[in-house]
Amino acid sequence: MHLSEDFPEDLPAGLPKAELHLHIEGTLEPESAFALAARNGVELPYADAEELREAYRFGDLQSFLDLYYALMAVLRTADDFTELADAYLARAAAQGVRHAEIFFDPQAHTARGVPVGTVIEGLAGALDRSEERHGVTTQLIMCFLRDRPAESAMETLDAAKPCLHHIVGIGLDSAEAGHPPAAFREVYAEAEALGLRKVAHAGEEGPPSYIREALDVLGVERVDHGLRAMEDPELVERLVRERVPLTVCPLSNVRLRAVDALADHPLKAMMEAGLLVTVNSDDPAYFGGYAGDNFRAVREALGLDDHHLRELARNSFRAAFLDHDEARRARYLAEVDAHTSGRAGGPSR
Ligand code: HPA
Ligand code: ZN
């Protein structure tokens, strides 16, 4: 189910934006999963795509992850990863995404016998052509599974060394509760020594202390989700002062029951507290919408005006890892202004 039909005004979809929290494996649509399963001789325990879609009723993060990891079995060859990423980039472009920093989970594939090089070269096959084909610039962020040992993360980082020219940074994802960031201190130190940028999921289902740990022990530059920071006013003050971006995923938070309903989502309160928040789709094939759909949904549910939307779009480019090309960042910010000129708000800063 996509939300587009319900929101005739296309400002949110057309608004130029960067997507900074997107798991490429979470863009596997049911129809593509069946096509890949047939091609690769993989049996799926569902009659068809409709029946699979029916299973997308999640009680929490873990119930989603169980299905998400199981369905990845259909991804086997470099071409599979190229097709997956190319399909995402086409969809993202249609929803105003101009720049995408894309997560992938190497351990979820190496554990099934797919080498990390196959995954990275396959993804790069789509990313390298993305600007030309879709008008979307891209970066790749390699995420480690926090519910597996830190040694496995370190081995994965080692195995990826021949392909690091494709990778801008590392992240940390999977089941959060009971898996605090500090266990990954050495992996993050090694990644920093290799010149990689650092992000981590924290405060999606884990407590505010996990956000502090991600900042203080891992040295992350952005926090993925970060929702539960709102329980800790001192932490909010610090995140505002240090301008730490939070990559928020509204439809994901509803589907995984981090919030009861979109109308209860703290996004607007986070903006009003001065936090540098961005809006992203997380796993759009599973959570009911891509980047523009998330913008539309929060506009409707939280009563965001054009000023809020413009600020969210600006934040996405401010928070992007575009330090190597500040001219490009400036062009993207100017595109946001051009798209919203005549609407509320002043020039970009
Ligand atoms: N949280 C943690 N791990 C994930 C998610 C998420 O929302 N999506 C894919 N892996
Ligand atoms: Zn995520």
JSON list of N, CA and C and ligand atoms in Angstrom, two decimals, residues 21-23 103 173 201 204 224-225 249 252 282-283 287, ligand 2:
[
{"chain": "A", "resi": 21, "resn": "HIS", "atom": "N", "xyz": [18.70, 7.10, 5.38]},
{"chain": "A", "resi": 21, "resn": "HIS", "atom": "CA", "xyz": [18.43, 5.89, 6.19]},
{"chain": "A", "resi": 21, "resn": "HIS", "atom": "C", "xyz": [17.57, 4.95, 5.36]},
{"chain": "A", "resi": 22, "resn": "LEU", "atom": "N", "xyz": [18.26, 4.09, 4.62]},
{"chain": "A", "resi": 22, "resn": "LEU", "atom": "CA", "xyz": [17.58, 3.21, 3.67]},
{"chain": "A", "resi": 22, "resn": "LEU", "atom": "C", "xyz": [18.38, 1.92, 3.58]},
{"chain": "A", "resi": 23, "resn": "HIS", "atom": "N", "xyz": [17.74, 0.82, 3.99]},
{"chain": "A", "resi": 23, "resn": "HIS", "atom": "CA", "xyz": [18.39, -0.50, 3.88]},
{"chain": "A", "resi": 23, "resn": "HIS", "atom": "C", "xyz": [18.03, -1.06, 2.51]},
{"chain": "A", "resi": 103, "resn": "PHE", "atom": "N", "xyz": [22.30, 1.83, 3.03]},
{"chain": "A", "resi": 103, "resn": "PHE", "atom": "CA", "xyz": [22.82, 0.79, 3.92]},
{"chain": "A", "resi": 103, "resn": "PHE", "atom": "C", "xyz": [22.74, -0.58, 3.24]},
{"chain": "A", "resi": 173, "resn": "ASP", "atom": "N", "xyz": [23.16, -2.05, 12.83]},
{"chain": "A", "resi": 173, "resn": "ASP", "atom": "CA", "xyz": [21.70, -2.23, 12.82]},
{"chain": "A", "resi": 173, "resn": "ASP", "atom": "C", "xyz": [21.32, -3.59, 13.39]},
{"chain": "A", "resi": 201, "resn": "HIS", "atom": "N", "xyz": [22.46, 2.88, 14.29]},
{"chain": "A", "resi": 201, "resn": "HIS", "atom": "CA", "xyz": [21.09, 2.90, 14.80]},
{"chain": "A", "resi": 201, "resn": "HIS", "atom": "C", "xyz": [21.18, 2.99, 16.33]},
{"chain": "A", "resi": 204, "resn": "GLU", "atom": "N", "xyz": [16.01, 3.50, 18.72]},
{"chain": "A", "resi": 204, "resn": "GLU", "atom": "CA", "xyz": [14.79, 3.06, 18.03]},
{"chain": "A", "resi": 204, "resn": "GLU", "atom": "C", "xyz": [13.97, 2.27, 19.04]},
{"chain": "A", "resi": 224, "resn": "ASP", "atom": "N", "xyz": [20.97, 7.04, 13.68]},
{"chain": "A", "resi": 224, "resn": "ASP", "atom": "CA", "xyz": [19.84, 6.52, 12.92]},
{"chain": "A", "resi": 224, "resn": "ASP", "atom": "C", "xyz": [18.67, 6.22, 13.86]},
{"chain": "A", "resi": 225, "resn": "HIS", "atom": "N", "xyz": [17.53, 6.79, 13.56]},
{"chain": "A", "resi": 225, "resn": "HIS", "atom": "CA", "xyz": [16.32, 6.83, 14.40]},
{"chain": "A", "resi": 225, "resn": "HIS", "atom": "C", "xyz": [16.51, 7.89, 15.49]},
{"chain": "A", "resi": 249, "resn": "CYS", "atom": "N", "xyz": [12.52, 7.76, 10.69]},
{"chain": "A", "resi": 249, "resn": "CYS", "atom": "CA", "xyz": [11.78, 6.97, 9.69]},
{"chain": "A", "resi": 249, "resn": "CYS", "atom": "C", "xyz": [10.34, 6.79, 10.17]},
{"chain": "A", "resi": 252, "resn": "SER", "atom": "N", "xyz": [8.16, 3.56, 9.31]},
{"chain": "A", "resi": 252, "resn": "SER", "atom": "CA", "xyz": [8.80, 2.43, 9.99]},
{"chain": "A", "resi": 252, "resn": "SER", "atom": "C", "xyz": [8.43, 2.41, 11.47]},
{"chain": "A", "resi": 282, "resn": "ASP", "atom": "N", "xyz": [13.67, 3.87, 5.57]},
{"chain": "A", "resi": 282, "resn": "ASP", "atom": "CA", "xyz": [14.13, 2.67, 6.29]},
{"chain": "A", "resi": 282, "resn": "ASP", "atom": "C", "xyz": [14.04, 1.41, 5.42]},
{"chain": "A", "resi": 283, "resn": "ASP", "atom": "N", "xyz": [12.87, 0.76, 5.41]},
{"chain": "A", "resi": 283, "resn": "ASP", "atom": "CA", "xyz": [12.67, -0.46, 4.62]},
{"chain": "A", "resi": 283, "resn": "ASP", "atom": "C", "xyz": [11.35, -0.30, 3.86]},
{"chain": "A", "resi": 287, "resn": "PHE", "atom": "N", "xyz": [7.29, -1.23, 4.85]},
{"chain": "A", "resi": 287, "resn": "PHE", "atom": "CA", "xyz": [6.65, -0.30, 5.78]},
{"chain": "A", "resi": 287, "resn": "PHE", "atom": "C", "xyz": [5.63, 0.63, 5.12]},
{"chain": "B", "resi": 2, "resn": "ZN", "atom": "ZN", "xyz": [17.11, 1.22, 9.81]}
]
